[in-house]
Amino acid sequence: MSADWFRRRFLPRGPLPAQRPPRPRASPVPYRRPRFLRGSGSSSGTADASRRPDARPVRSPVRGRSLPWNAGYAEIINAEKSEFNEDQAACGKLCIRRCEFGVEEDQEWLTLCSEEFLTGHYWALFDGHGGPAAAILAANTLHSCLRRQLEAVVEGMVATQPPMHLSGRCVCPSDPQFVEEKGIRTEDLVIGALESAFQECDEVIGRELEASGQVGGCTALVAVSLKGKLYVANAGDSRAILVRRDEVRPLSSEFTPETERQRIQQLAFIYPELLAGEFTRLEFPRRLKGDDLGQKVLFRDHHMSGWSYKCVEKSDLKYPLIHGQGRQARLLGTLAVSRGLGDHQLRVLDTNIQLKPFLLSVPQVTVLDMDQLEPQEEDVVVMATDGLWDVLSNEQVARLVQSFLLGNREDPHRYCSCWGSAWTWVSTSSNIKKYREDITAEESG
């Protein structure tokens, strides 16, 4: 992204435009739950719990409906926080076609016979905010974006080493050496495809929501199994973990205003116009008051991981760019995440200050080599939105999953049934009764 493009896209020229009148709020796609939930109701294991006034309905696929890799899935309704469940999910098989280059300039896309397809599997969770539209669009779009991006580089993926020129031409005899020196591997092409797919999907969501006069965004957590590796791409505050007999391994990092403080502050330092004189980019332990003027207080800026002291000036009394701690931390007093898809129209309340310049749609990608891991039957990957991780630790979730799987060794559907039964306990436990959040989880064994 060039500086000129950034200025043209986000920095105002002259007076701020007046707020546009709202457009008709026609949904870009019909509201619906994931396809694999069709025909399902509340989990069978929750029958007794559902009669309790404090219980929350749990939905999971009907027994016997298999998902890729025997994955299990369940979601907890959001305690009437909103009319719709804003979380969405998707999973399926990726069939990547091969691009044949001929002597003509045009490229012909050929569907090869099934055994020559490069295939993989895809799982995704989308945690929506500001309405369900962005999450629905992401669930219906991101996998297609990813397939297109992978098809664009598939020739490099199947080569022993990614070639300098995808067409096979050798302009410089030392090209293979340059590629090797850069350490470019097949997995780097998949990572690049995931990053580009997130970016493409974000642009699609922006266009669709603007056309329909809607707002909203979502986080995205994606897992892709391809050529013996598992790729976990995260943009937001959802989380994935690997649960093994003697190990719980994080497969993603959360992106919040707190964890990305320095990146966000640096952007405000380079482009102070983005704050429109309404916010201070500096961080203080608390919101400063008039009585703090002239006092030396703790602070930190974009270049600092530590703290220092400064004499408080009048400009420091403005509302902070990042305010609050933990789950209460907000970007520009509005948003609790710093990466995700959508939110192109989101502005600070009663202003024309955009949040989108501070939000990244690019995910962080973790690669797990399945051959080196030597997975065992009881190893599982757990993916869940922030609602779960706000009330349960990695270790608590691991114990919950392991306990169910060990107690149901003879059940051929145990992986598929795990979350529906697990949520029976979670949805009625004391630490989650009053938690008003959508919670969605997916597990692959």
XYZ file of C-alpha atoms in Angstrom, residues 1-14 267 269-274 354 357:
23
model
C 0.000 0.000 0.000
C 1.619 3.245 -1.107
C 1.567 6.471 0.892
C -0.114 8.291 -2.014
C -2.916 5.721 -2.148
C -3.382 5.976 1.609
C -3.660 9.773 1.454
C -6.181 9.665 -1.407
C -8.262 6.969 0.303
C -8.382 8.159 3.880
C -7.064 11.687 4.391
C -9.635 14.441 3.899
C -8.990 17.359 1.592
C -10.641 20.506 2.826
C -0.117 5.306 12.047
C 1.974 9.683 14.284
C 2.521 9.487 10.509
C -0.995 10.683 9.641
C -2.222 12.905 12.512
C -5.090 14.072 10.264
C -6.784 10.739 10.937
C -13.048 6.707 10.069
C -7.453 3.192 8.346
